[in-house]
PDB file of C-alpha atoms in Angstrom:
ATOM      1  CA  ALA A1261     -31.405  74.498   8.261  1.00  0.00           C
ATOM      2  CA  CYS A1262     -34.270  74.530   5.728  1.00  0.00           C
ATOM      3  CA  GLY A1263     -33.828  78.230   5.036  1.00  0.00           C
ATOM      4  CA  ALA A1264     -30.202  77.554   4.229  1.00  0.00           C
ATOM      5  CA  ILE A1265     -31.269  75.878   0.987  1.00  0.00           C
ATOM      6  CA  ALA A1266     -31.940  79.303  -0.523  1.00  0.00           C
ATOM      7  CA  PRO A1267     -28.187  80.028  -1.110  1.00  0.00           C
ATOM      8  CA  LEU A1268     -27.855  76.955  -3.368  1.00  0.00           C
ATOM      9  CA  PRO A1269     -27.500  78.961  -6.612  1.00  0.00           C
ATOM     10  CA  VAL A1270     -24.911  81.227  -4.956  1.00  0.00           C
ATOM     11  CA  ALA A1271     -22.965  78.244  -3.648  1.00  0.00           C
ATOM     12  CA  LEU A1272     -22.923  76.587  -7.070  1.00  0.00           C
ATOM     13  CA  ALA A1273     -21.778  79.810  -8.738  1.00  0.00           C
ATOM     14  CA  ARG A1274     -18.943  80.224  -6.232  1.00  0.00           C
ATOM     15  CA  ALA A1275     -17.787  76.601  -6.379  1.00  0.00           C
ATOM     16  CA  ARG A1276     -14.656  75.818  -8.326  1.00  0.00           C
ATOM     17  CA  PRO A1277     -13.697  72.483  -9.867  1.00  0.00           C
ATOM     18  CA  GLY A1278     -11.835  70.234  -7.473  1.00  0.00           C
ATOM     19  CA  ALA A1279      -8.855  68.001  -8.128  1.00  0.00           C
ATOM     20  CA  PRO A1280      -8.838  66.211 -11.495  1.00  0.00           C
ATOM     21  CA  ARG A1281     -10.596  62.865 -11.412  1.00  0.00           C
ATOM     22  CA  PRO A1282      -9.064  59.667 -12.800  1.00  0.00           C
ATOM     23  CA  PRO A1283     -10.211  58.608 -16.278  1.00  0.00           C
ATOM     24  CA  ALA A1284     -13.704  57.179 -16.475  1.00  0.00           C
ATOM     25  CA  ARG A1285     -14.031  53.410 -16.240  1.00  0.00           C
ATOM     26  CA  ALA A1286     -16.141  51.092 -18.356  1.00  0.00           C
ATOM     27  CA  PHE A1287     -19.890  51.395 -17.892  1.00  0.00           C
ATOM     28  CA  PRO A1288     -20.985  48.329 -15.844  1.00  0.00           C
ATOM     29  CA  LEU A1289     -22.964  45.604 -17.558  1.00  0.00           C
ATOM     30  CA  TRP A1290     -25.737  45.857 -14.988  1.00  0.00           C
ATOM     31  CA  GLY A1291     -26.008  49.545 -15.851  1.00  0.00           C
ATOM     32  CA  TRP A1292     -27.009  48.555 -19.394  1.00  0.00           C
ATOM     33  CA  PHE A1293     -29.685  46.373 -17.862  1.00  0.00           C
ATOM     34  CA  GLY A1294     -30.899  49.477 -15.993  1.00  0.00           C
ATOM     35  CA  ILE A1295     -31.067  51.392 -19.296  1.00  0.00           C
ATOM     36  CA  ALA A1296     -33.081  48.582 -20.871  1.00  0.00           C
ATOM     37  CA  LEU A1297     -35.403  48.419 -17.856  1.00  0.00           C
ATOM     38  CA  LEU A1298     -35.994  52.171 -17.857  1.00  0.00           C
ATOM     39  CA  ALA A1299     -36.501  52.344 -21.640  1.00  0.00           C
ATOM     40  CA  SER A1300     -38.964  49.454 -21.717  1.00  0.00           C
ATOM     41  CA  GLY A1301     -40.794  50.799 -18.666  1.00  0.00           C
ATOM     42  CA  TRP A1302     -41.075  54.230 -20.284  1.00  0.00           C
ATOM     43  CA  VAL A1303     -42.486  52.791 -23.508  1.00  0.00           C
ATOM     44  CA  LEU A1304     -45.006  50.669 -21.622  1.00  0.00           C
ATOM     45  CA  ALA A1305     -45.987  53.578 -19.366  1.00  0.00           C
ATOM     46  CA  TRP A1306     -46.769  56.014 -22.171  1.00  0.00           C
ATOM     47  CA  SER A1307     -47.985  53.698 -24.916  1.00  0.00           C
ATOM     48  CA  GLU A1308     -51.718  53.724 -25.616  1.00  0.00           C
ATOM     49  CA  VAL A1309     -51.545  50.141 -26.895  1.00  0.00           C
ATOM     50  CA  THR A1310     -50.137  48.811 -23.618  1.00  0.00           C
ATOM     51  CA  PRO A1311     -52.843  46.940 -21.661  1.00  0.00           C
ATOM     52  CA  PRO A1312     -54.070  49.181 -18.802  1.00  0.00           C
ATOM     53  CA  GLN A1313     -53.286  46.523 -16.185  1.00  0.00           C
ATOM     54  CA  TRP A1314     -49.630  46.787 -17.259  1.00  0.00           C
ATOM     55  CA  ARG A1315     -49.496  50.564 -17.614  1.00  0.00           C
ATOM     56  CA  ARG A1316     -50.658  51.046 -14.025  1.00  0.00           C
ATOM     57  CA  HIS A1317     -47.593  49.240 -12.674  1.00  0.00           C
ATOM     58  CA  THR A1318     -44.752  50.763 -14.690  1.00  0.00           C
ATOM     59  CA  PHE A1319     -43.590  53.308 -12.093  1.00  0.00           C
ATOM     60  CA  THR A1320     -41.532  50.752 -10.139  1.00  0.00           C
ATOM     61  CA  PRO A1321     -39.546  49.323 -13.101  1.00  0.00           C
ATOM     62  CA  LEU A1322     -38.949  52.865 -14.386  1.00  0.00           C
ATOM     63  CA  TRP A1323     -37.360  53.882 -11.102  1.00  0.00           C
ATOM     64  CA  LEU A1324     -35.486  50.641 -10.568  1.00  0.00           C
ATOM     65  CA  GLY A1325     -33.943  51.312 -13.976  1.00  0.00           C
ATOM     66  CA  TYR A1326     -33.091  54.881 -12.966  1.00  0.00           C
ATOM     67  CA  ILE A1327     -31.512  53.699  -9.702  1.00  0.00           C
ATOM     68  CA  LEU A1328     -29.367  51.155 -11.535  1.00  0.00           C
ATOM     69  CA  ILE A1329     -28.308  53.756 -14.100  1.00  0.00           C
ATOM     70  CA  VAL A1330     -27.293  56.422 -11.597  1.00  0.00           C
ATOM     71  CA  ASN A1331     -25.328  53.836  -9.589  1.00  0.00           C
ATOM     72  CA  ALA A1332     -23.654  52.667 -12.791  1.00  0.00           C
ATOM     73  CA  LEU A1333     -22.707  56.268 -13.598  1.00  0.00           C
ATOM     74  CA  SER A1334     -21.114  56.540 -10.140  1.00  0.00           C
ATOM     75  CA  ALA A1335     -19.222  53.294 -10.693  1.00  0.00           C
ATOM     76  CA  ARG A1336     -18.032  54.503 -14.092  1.00  0.00           C
ATOM     77  CA  GLN A1337     -16.894  57.808 -12.622  1.00  0.00           C
ATOM     78  CA  THR A1338     -15.219  56.649  -9.421  1.00  0.00           C
ATOM     79  CA  GLY A1339     -15.014  52.859  -9.494  1.00  0.00           C
ATOM     80  CA  CYS A1340     -17.613  52.386  -6.763  1.00  0.00           C
ATOM     81  CA  CYS A1341     -21.226  53.224  -5.998  1.00  0.00           C
ATOM     82  CA  LEU A1342     -23.763  52.847  -3.234  1.00  0.00           C
ATOM     83  CA  LEU A1343     -25.084  49.580  -4.682  1.00  0.00           C
ATOM     84  CA  THR A1344     -21.711  47.827  -4.859  1.00  0.00           C
ATOM     85  CA  ARG A1345     -19.952  49.321  -1.832  1.00  0.00           C
ATOM     86  CA  HIS A1346     -22.783  48.865   0.679  1.00  0.00           C
ATOM     87  CA  PRO A1347     -25.275  46.398  -0.869  1.00  0.00           C
ATOM     88  CA  GLY A1348     -26.907  45.473   2.446  1.00  0.00           C
ATOM     89  CA  PHE A1349     -27.544  49.075   3.397  1.00  0.00           C
ATOM     90  CA  PHE A1350     -28.670  49.841  -0.147  1.00  0.00           C
ATOM     91  CA  LEU A1351     -31.328  47.120   0.050  1.00  0.00           C
ATOM     92  CA  ALA A1352     -32.453  48.350   3.477  1.00  0.00           C
ATOM     93  CA  LEU A1353     -33.299  51.703   1.907  1.00  0.00           C
ATOM     94  CA  PHE A1354     -36.241  50.195   0.010  1.00  0.00           C
ATOM     95  CA  PRO A1355     -38.462  49.177   2.959  1.00  0.00           C
ATOM     96  CA  ALA A1356     -37.374  52.312   4.823  1.00  0.00           C
ATOM     97  CA  SER A1357     -38.405  54.387   1.812  1.00  0.00           C
ATOM     98  CA  ALA A1358     -41.869  52.835   1.703  1.00  0.00           C
ATOM     99  CA  ALA A1359     -42.493  53.732   5.353  1.00  0.00           C
ATOM    100  CA  PHE A1360     -40.965  57.183   4.819  1.00  0.00           C
ATOM    101  CA  TRP A1361     -43.261  58.097   1.921  1.00  0.00           C
ATOM    102  CA  TRP A1362     -46.368  56.628   3.549  1.00  0.00           C
ATOM    103  CA  LEU A1363     -45.835  59.257   6.266  1.00  0.00           C
ATOM    104  CA  PHE A1364     -46.035  61.969   3.606  1.00  0.00           C
ATOM    105  CA  GLU A1365     -49.185  60.354   2.246  1.00  0.00           C
ATOM    106  CA  TYR A1366     -50.647  60.626   5.727  1.00  0.00           C
ATOM    107  CA  LEU A1367     -49.675  64.299   6.004  1.00  0.00           C
ATOM    108  CA  ASN A1368     -51.242  64.959   2.620  1.00  0.00           C
ATOM    109  CA  GLN A1369     -54.592  63.946   4.090  1.00  0.00           C
ATOM    110  CA  PHE A1370     -54.579  67.356   5.793  1.00  0.00           C
ATOM    111  CA  THR A1371     -53.478  69.459   2.804  1.00  0.00           C
ATOM    112  CA  ASP A1372     -54.745  67.522  -0.257  1.00  0.00           C
ATOM    113  CA  ASN A1373     -51.878  68.969  -2.301  1.00  0.00           C
ATOM    114  CA  TRP A1374     -51.828  65.931  -4.581  1.00  0.00           C
ATOM    115  CA  TYR A1375     -54.274  63.229  -5.550  1.00  0.00           C
ATOM    116  CA  TYR A1376     -54.102  60.130  -7.714  1.00  0.00           C
ATOM    117  CA  ALA A1377     -56.003  59.139 -10.835  1.00  0.00           C
ATOM    118  CA  GLY A1378     -56.077  56.067 -13.065  1.00  0.00           C
ATOM    119  CA  ILE A1379     -55.698  53.627 -10.165  1.00  0.00           C
ATOM    120  CA  GLN A1380     -57.929  50.599  -9.708  1.00  0.00           C
ATOM    121  CA  ALA A1381     -57.921  48.931  -6.297  1.00  0.00           C
ATOM    122  CA  ARG A1382     -60.508  46.594  -4.813  1.00  0.00           C
ATOM    123  CA  ASP A1383     -59.993  47.796  -1.262  1.00  0.00           C
ATOM    124  CA  ASP A1384     -57.507  49.552   1.021  1.00  0.00           C
ATOM    125  CA  LEU A1385     -55.270  46.488   1.262  1.00  0.00           C
ATOM    126  CA  ASP A1386     -55.103  46.189  -2.520  1.00  0.00           C
ATOM    127  CA  TYR A1387     -54.234  49.893  -2.765  1.00  0.00           C
ATOM    128  CA  PHE A1388     -51.512  49.482  -0.114  1.00  0.00           C
ATOM    129  CA  LEU A1389     -49.991  46.536  -1.979  1.00  0.00           C
ATOM    130  CA  GLN A1390     -50.014  48.455  -5.260  1.00  0.00           C
ATOM    131  CA  ALA A1391     -48.624  51.703  -3.835  1.00  0.00           C
ATOM    132  CA  THR A1392     -45.866  50.368  -1.570  1.00  0.00           C
ATOM    133  CA  PRO A1393     -43.446  49.114  -4.289  1.00  0.00           C
ATOM    134  CA  PRO A1394     -43.212  52.502  -6.070  1.00  0.00           C
ATOM    135  CA  PHE A1395     -42.983  54.293  -2.704  1.00  0.00           C
ATOM    136  CA  SER A1396     -40.006  52.044  -1.866  1.00  0.00           C
ATOM    137  CA  THR A1397     -37.901  53.591  -4.658  1.00  0.00           C
ATOM    138  CA  VAL A1398     -37.886  57.169  -3.311  1.00  0.00           C
ATOM    139  CA  LEU A1399     -34.964  57.050  -0.865  1.00  0.00           C
ATOM    140  CA  PRO A1400     -32.746  54.783  -3.027  1.00  0.00           C
ATOM    141  CA  ALA A1401     -33.258  57.157  -5.966  1.00  0.00           C
ATOM    142  CA  VAL A1402     -32.451  60.345  -4.046  1.00  0.00           C
ATOM    143  CA  ILE A1403     -29.485  58.955  -2.107  1.00  0.00           C
ATOM    144  CA  SER A1404     -28.008  57.216  -5.170  1.00  0.00           C
ATOM    145  CA  THR A1405     -28.321  60.476  -7.090  1.00  0.00           C
ATOM    146  CA  TRP A1406     -26.589  62.302  -4.221  1.00  0.00           C
ATOM    147  CA  TRP A1407     -23.752  59.755  -4.298  1.00  0.00           C
ATOM    148  CA  TRP A1408     -23.312  60.431  -8.011  1.00  0.00           C
ATOM    149  CA  LEU A1409     -23.651  64.233  -7.863  1.00  0.00           C
ATOM    150  CA  ARG A1410     -21.201  64.665  -5.019  1.00  0.00           C
ATOM    151  CA  HIS A1411     -18.383  63.502  -7.294  1.00  0.00           C
ATOM    152  CA  TRP A1412     -19.024  66.247  -9.834  1.00  0.00           C
ATOM    153  CA  SER A1413     -16.030  68.562  -9.645  1.00  0.00           C
ATOM    154  CA  ARG A1414     -18.057  71.751  -9.137  1.00  0.00           C
ATOM    155  CA  ILE A1415     -20.682  70.325  -6.797  1.00  0.00           C
ATOM    156  CA  GLU A1416     -18.100  68.707  -4.525  1.00  0.00           C
ATOM    157  CA  THR A1417     -16.527  72.095  -3.747  1.00  0.00           C
ATOM    158  CA  ILE A1418     -19.697  73.851  -2.510  1.00  0.00           C
ATOM    159  CA  THR A1419     -18.824  76.150   0.404  1.00  0.00           C
ATOM    160  CA  LEU A1420     -20.597  78.940   2.253  1.00  0.00           C
ATOM    161  CA  PRO A1421     -19.871  80.831   5.485  1.00  0.00           C
ATOM    162  CA  PRO A1422     -19.828  78.661   8.616  1.00  0.00           C
ATOM    163  CA  MET A1423     -23.025  78.302  10.629  1.00  0.00           C
ATOM    164  CA  ARG A1424     -22.943  76.579  14.006  1.00  0.00           C
ATOM    165  CA  LEU A1425     -26.090  74.620  14.848  1.00  0.00           C
ATOM    166  CA  THR A1426     -26.231  74.312  18.638  1.00  0.00           C
ATOM    167  CA  ARG A1427     -28.393  72.091  20.816  1.00  0.00           C
ATOM    168  CA  GLY A1428     -30.496  75.153  21.479  1.00  0.00           C
ATOM    169  CA  ALA A1429     -31.071  75.574  17.756  1.00  0.00           C
ATOM    170  CA  ALA A1430     -31.940  71.877  17.540  1.00  0.00           C
ATOM    171  CA  SER A1431     -34.527  72.277  20.305  1.00  0.00           C
ATOM    172  CA  VAL A1432     -36.081  75.234  18.513  1.00  0.00           C
ATOM    173  CA  ALA A1433     -36.092  73.336  15.210  1.00  0.00           C
ATOM    174  CA  LEU A1434     -37.774  70.301  16.762  1.00  0.00           C
ATOM    175  CA  ALA A1435     -40.413  72.384  18.534  1.00  0.00           C
ATOM    176  CA  ALA A1436     -41.069  74.565  15.498  1.00  0.00           C
ATOM    177  CA  GLY A1437     -41.372  71.563  13.187  1.00  0.00           C
ATOM    178  CA  ALA A1438     -43.752  69.754  15.525  1.00  0.00           C
ATOM    179  CA  ALA A1439     -45.867  72.881  15.985  1.00  0.00           C
ATOM    180  CA  ALA A1440     -45.991  73.468  12.236  1.00  0.00           C
ATOM    181  CA  LEU A1441     -47.174  69.921  11.540  1.00  0.00           C
ATOM    182  CA  ALA A1442     -49.814  70.183  14.258  1.00  0.00           C
ATOM    183  CA  ALA A1443     -51.041  73.475  12.809  1.00  0.00           C
ATOM    184  CA  ILE A1444     -51.410  72.157   9.260  1.00  0.00           C
ATOM    185  CA  GLY A1445     -54.724  70.542  10.141  1.00  0.00           C
ATOM    186  CA  HIS A1446     -56.101  73.880  11.348  1.00  0.00           C
ATOM    187  CA  ALA A1447     -54.881  76.038   8.449  1.00  0.00           C
ATOM    188  CA  PRO A1448     -53.939  73.670   5.587  1.00  0.00           C
ATOM    189  CA  GLU A1449     -54.141  76.280   2.844  1.00  0.00           C
ATOM    190  CA  ALA A1450     -51.924  78.812   4.615  1.00  0.00           C
ATOM    191  CA  LEU A1451     -49.447  76.272   5.994  1.00  0.00           C
ATOM    192  CA  PHE A1452     -49.245  73.712   3.186  1.00  0.00           C
ATOM    193  CA  ALA A1453     -45.515  74.413   2.729  1.00  0.00           C
ATOM    194  CA  MET A1454     -44.891  73.102   6.252  1.00  0.00           C
ATOM    195  CA  LEU A1455     -45.527  69.612   4.903  1.00  0.00           C
ATOM    196  CA  TRP A1456     -42.047  69.887   3.325  1.00  0.00           C
ATOM    197  CA  LEU A1457     -40.306  72.277   5.724  1.00  0.00           C
ATOM    198  CA  ALA A1458     -41.333  70.758   9.060  1.00  0.00           C
ATOM    199  CA  PRO A1459     -39.963  67.195   8.592  1.00  0.00           C
ATOM    200  CA  PRO A1460     -36.305  68.229   8.030  1.00  0.00           C
ATOM    201  CA  LEU A1461     -36.536  70.595  11.000  1.00  0.00           C
ATOM    202  CA  MET A1462     -37.794  67.787  13.230  1.00  0.00           C
ATOM    203  CA  LEU A1463     -35.303  65.244  11.880  1.00  0.00           C
ATOM    204  CA  PHE A1464     -32.400  67.624  12.482  1.00  0.00           C
ATOM    205  CA  GLY A1465     -33.627  68.358  16.010  1.00  0.00           C
ATOM    206  CA  LEU A1466     -34.091  64.677  16.837  1.00  0.00           C
ATOM    207  CA  ALA A1467     -30.665  63.717  15.522  1.00  0.00           C
ATOM    208  CA  ARG A1468     -28.869  66.419  17.454  1.00  0.00           C
ATOM    209  CA  LEU A1469     -30.781  66.004  20.725  1.00  0.00           C
ATOM    210  CA  VAL A1470     -31.091  62.205  20.781  1.00  0.00           C
ATOM    211  CA  VAL A1471     -27.963  61.027  18.939  1.00  0.00           C
ATOM    212  CA  GLY A1472     -25.809  63.992  19.973  1.00  0.00           C
ATOM    213  CA  GLU A1473     -24.670  64.860  16.459  1.00  0.00           C
ATOM    214  CA  SER A1474     -26.277  65.532  13.123  1.00  0.00           C
ATOM    215  CA  LEU A1475     -25.612  65.178   9.416  1.00  0.00           C
ATOM    216  CA  LEU A1476     -25.530  68.986   9.312  1.00  0.00           C
ATOM    217  CA  ASP A1477     -22.780  69.476  11.912  1.00  0.00           C
ATOM    218  CA  SER A1478     -20.274  70.115   9.118  1.00  0.00           C
ATOM    219  CA  LEU A1479     -21.951  73.482   8.473  1.00  0.00           C
ATOM    220  CA  ALA A1480     -19.927  74.765  11.434  1.00  0.00           C
ATOM    221  CA  ALA A1481     -16.779  74.313   9.312  1.00  0.00           C
ATOM    222  CA  GLY A1482     -18.330  75.967   6.251  1.00  0.00           C
ATOM    223  CA  ASP A1483     -18.971  72.612   4.565  1.00  0.00           C
ATOM    224  CA  TRP A1484     -22.549  72.848   3.324  1.00  0.00           C
ATOM    225  CA  ARG A1485     -22.408  69.880   1.015  1.00  0.00           C
ATOM    226  CA  PRO A1486     -24.486  67.473   3.173  1.00  0.00           C
ATOM    227  CA  LEU A1487     -27.322  70.021   3.078  1.00  0.00           C
ATOM    228  CA  LEU A1488     -27.135  71.421  -0.447  1.00  0.00           C
ATOM    229  CA  GLN A1489     -26.139  68.288  -2.363  1.00  0.00           C
ATOM    230  CA  PRO A1490     -29.115  66.118  -1.322  1.00  0.00           C
ATOM    231  CA  ALA A1491     -31.406  69.083  -1.990  1.00  0.00           C
ATOM    232  CA  LEU A1492     -30.039  69.217  -5.527  1.00  0.00           C
ATOM    233  CA  ALA A1493     -30.321  65.420  -5.861  1.00  0.00           C
ATOM    234  CA  ALA A1494     -34.003  65.512  -4.899  1.00  0.00           C
ATOM    235  CA  LEU A1495     -34.631  68.314  -7.384  1.00  0.00           C
ATOM    236  CA  ALA A1496     -33.029  66.210 -10.135  1.00  0.00           C
ATOM    237  CA  CYS A1497     -35.155  63.217  -9.154  1.00  0.00           C
ATOM    238  CA  GLY A1498     -38.182  65.507  -8.976  1.00  0.00           C
ATOM    239  CA  PHE A1499     -37.758  66.447 -12.614  1.00  0.00           C
ATOM    240  CA  PHE A1500     -37.907  62.781 -13.639  1.00  0.00           C
ATOM    241  CA  TRP A1501     -40.756  62.002 -11.238  1.00  0.00           C
ATOM    242  CA  GLU A1502     -42.818  64.702 -12.893  1.00  0.00           C
ATOM    243  CA  LEU A1503     -41.692  63.818 -16.421  1.00  0.00           C
ATOM    244  CA  TRP A1504     -42.624  60.144 -16.191  1.00  0.00           C
ATOM    245  CA  ASN A1505     -45.825  60.930 -14.313  1.00  0.00           C
ATOM    246  CA  TRP A1506     -46.921  63.254 -17.137  1.00  0.00           C
ATOM    247  CA  GLY A1507     -47.771  60.560 -19.703  1.00  0.00           C
ATOM    248  CA  SER A1508     -48.629  57.710 -17.334  1.00  0.00           C
ATOM    249  CA  LEU A1509     -52.046  56.136 -16.831  1.00  0.00           C
ATOM    250  CA  ALA A1510     -51.824  55.811 -13.043  1.00  0.00           C
ATOM    251  CA  LYS A1511     -50.632  59.265 -12.042  1.00  0.00           C
ATOM    252  CA  TRP A1512     -50.922  62.125  -9.600  1.00  0.00           C
ATOM    253  CA  HIS A1513     -52.250  65.654 -10.021  1.00  0.00           C
ATOM    254  CA  TYR A1514     -51.619  68.741  -7.899  1.00  0.00           C
ATOM    255  CA  SER A1515     -53.860  71.210  -6.141  1.00  0.00           C
ATOM    256  CA  ILE A1516     -51.408  73.609  -4.485  1.00  0.00           C
ATOM    257  CA  PRO A1517     -52.704  76.928  -3.109  1.00  0.00           C
ATOM    258  CA  TYR A1518     -51.415  80.196  -4.589  1.00  0.00           C
ATOM    259  CA  VAL A1519     -49.051  78.626  -7.166  1.00  0.00           C
ATOM    260  CA  GLN A1520     -51.286  76.826  -9.691  1.00  0.00           C
ATOM    261  CA  VAL A1521     -49.661  78.548 -12.691  1.00  0.00           C
ATOM    262  CA  LEU A1522     -46.781  77.909 -15.102  1.00  0.00           C
ATOM    263  CA  HIS A1523     -46.931  74.125 -14.959  1.00  0.00           C
ATOM    264  CA  VAL A1524     -43.927  72.024 -15.922  1.00  0.00           C
ATOM    265  CA  PHE A1525     -45.595  68.661 -16.562  1.00  0.00           C
ATOM    266  CA  GLU A1526     -48.232  68.287 -13.792  1.00  0.00           C
ATOM    267  CA  MET A1527     -46.271  70.340 -11.254  1.00  0.00           C
ATOM    268  CA  PRO A1528     -46.569  74.150 -10.955  1.00  0.00           C
ATOM    269  CA  LEU A1529     -43.135  75.679 -11.483  1.00  0.00           C
ATOM    270  CA  LEU A1530     -42.893  77.083  -7.943  1.00  0.00           C
ATOM    271  CA  GLY A1531     -43.900  73.699  -6.570  1.00  0.00           C
ATOM    272  CA  TYR A1532     -40.495  72.309  -7.532  1.00  0.00           C
ATOM    273  CA  ALA A1533     -39.054  74.300  -4.622  1.00  0.00           C
ATOM    274  CA  GLY A1534     -40.554  71.680  -2.308  1.00  0.00           C
ATOM    275  CA  TYR A1535     -38.074  69.130  -3.593  1.00  0.00           C
ATOM    276  CA  LEU A1536     -35.188  71.043  -1.998  1.00  0.00           C
ATOM    277  CA  PRO A1537     -36.177  70.598   1.679  1.00  0.00           C
ATOM    278  CA  PHE A1538     -37.498  67.162   0.773  1.00  0.00           C
ATOM    279  CA  GLY A1539     -33.977  66.170  -0.266  1.00  0.00           C
ATOM    280  CA  VAL A1540     -32.652  67.334   3.105  1.00  0.00           C
ATOM    281  CA  ALA A1541     -35.349  65.271   4.847  1.00  0.00           C
ATOM    282  CA  CYS A1542     -34.276  62.239   2.806  1.00  0.00           C
ATOM    283  CA  ALA A1543     -30.618  62.693   3.768  1.00  0.00           C
ATOM    284  CA  LEU A1544     -31.404  63.186   7.465  1.00  0.00           C
ATOM    285  CA  THR A1545     -33.637  60.101   7.449  1.00  0.00           C
ATOM    286  CA  VAL A1546     -31.005  57.932   5.787  1.00  0.00           C
ATOM    287  CA  ASP A1547     -28.354  59.231   8.199  1.00  0.00           C
ATOM    288  CA  LEU A1548     -30.514  58.199  11.167  1.00  0.00           C
ATOM    289  CA  LEU A1549     -31.140  54.809   9.536  1.00  0.00           C
ATOM    290  CA  SER A1550     -27.410  54.319   8.980  1.00  0.00           C
ATOM    291  CA  ARG A1551     -26.715  55.025  12.639  1.00  0.00           C
ATOM    292  CA  ALA A1552     -29.570  52.775  13.783  1.00  0.00           C
ATOM    293  CA  LEU A1553     -28.185  49.883  11.742  1.00  0.00           C
ATOM    294  CA  GLY A1554     -24.722  50.386  13.228  1.00  0.00           C
ATOM    295  CA  CYS A1555     -23.250  51.575   9.933  1.00  0.00           C
ATOM    296  CA  GLY A1556     -21.996  54.907  11.286  1.00  0.00           C
ATOM    297  CA  ALA A1557     -22.730  58.459  10.214  1.00  0.00           C
ATOM    298  CA  LEU A1558     -23.601  59.249   6.622  1.00  0.00           C
ATOM    299  CA  TRP A1559     -21.192  62.191   6.546  1.00  0.00           C
ATOM    300  CA  PRO A1560     -18.269  62.744   6.076  1.00  0.00           C
ATOM    301  CA  PRO A1561     -17.803  60.332   3.172  1.00  0.00           C
ATOM    302  CA  GLU A1562     -15.269  57.610   3.748  1.00  0.00           C
ATOM    303  CA  ASP A1563     -13.368  58.730   0.638  1.00  0.00           C
ATOM    304  CA  ASP A1564     -13.394  62.416   1.600  1.00  0.00           C
ATOM    305  CA  ALA A1565     -11.595  63.193   4.837  1.00  0.00           C
ATOM    306  CA  SER A1566     -11.777  66.899   4.023  1.00  0.00           C
ATOM    307  CA  ALA A1567     -15.519  66.871   4.681  1.00  0.00           C
ATOM    308  CA  ALA A1568     -15.055  66.233   8.387  1.00  0.00           C
ATOM    309  CA  SER A1569     -16.050  69.032  10.695  1.00  0.00           C
ATOM    310  CA  PRO A1570     -13.928  69.878  13.744  1.00  0.00           C
ATOM    311  CA  GLY A1571     -16.248  67.934  16.015  1.00  0.00           C
ATOM    312  CA  THR A1572     -16.369  64.756  13.946  1.00  0.00           C
ATOM    313  CA  LYS A1573     -15.225  61.666  15.786  1.00  0.00           C
ATOM    314  CA  PRO A1574     -12.352  59.875  14.104  1.00  0.00           C
ATOM    315  CA  GLY A1575     -13.621  56.935  12.123  1.00  0.00           C
ATOM    316  CA  ALA A1576     -17.275  57.795  12.763  1.00  0.00           C
ATOM    317  CA  GLY A1577     -18.196  58.912   9.287  1.00  0.00           C
ATOM    318  CA  THR A1578     -18.844  56.410   6.535  1.00  0.00           C
ATOM    319  CA  THR A1579     -20.896  57.159   3.497  1.00  0.00           C
ATOM    320  CA  ARG A1580     -23.565  54.582   2.841  1.00  0.00           C
TER     321      ARG A1580
END
């Protein structure tokens, strides 16, 4: 499934605009609040005159503003968004996101691909309390961006040849992902990319073997949107993560083997490729969370019956 991200440019080039959308609606009032929150957070984050104790905590308001804006853009475009249609599930994404990203922080202990600077914490508990709020914005940002992007006329018509993912493939994916993560500690420089490739493999395998179906089952019908769209959403979020990190006081730096050239902000250009499988991992995680909370499958969207694959249970799919 991770290797399937490579055809994304081909899929976008082949896609054709879908049916005309209704005229755009008014931009929600709370979306303007998101713009104000993001703008003020950006100024505070990059301003040299801002007190350091304020500058170190601007990441969370920046991304809360972004999340409000992208949901407002969805509401303007279609009349609904993740925040307004499923507010309970939307709020549940924040604590789930914090736990999700802390797992990546743990994995980074083996690879040391990124490290933080400009942070002041008295002890581990203080660091945990400071880091958890910004970590909690990751999944809401990526999934809200996916919700918005999937209504773009070209992106919503992404198709590629069918690919059936069997239980055997799921078993191989789960075993390969687990083996890759275990091997990172023994060869971190050679296998650093597995930090991003192994989690979606394992999540796909777990979903298919434990739940019996996966977010990616629609690939069997040639519908690659639930794989390629979240990959693109994470790449879009990645651009803003790196942009706002660039001028911030509390920030991260990269030390990625083999690719430490051609930086765009702090990130080496080739390093942006990691956002693509990361987006798939985000989507698979949120799909499992949706099922665990009794909200149904994340795909097909409830307003897009055409996304259903032949094996989809009637009424099972509801976009959160």
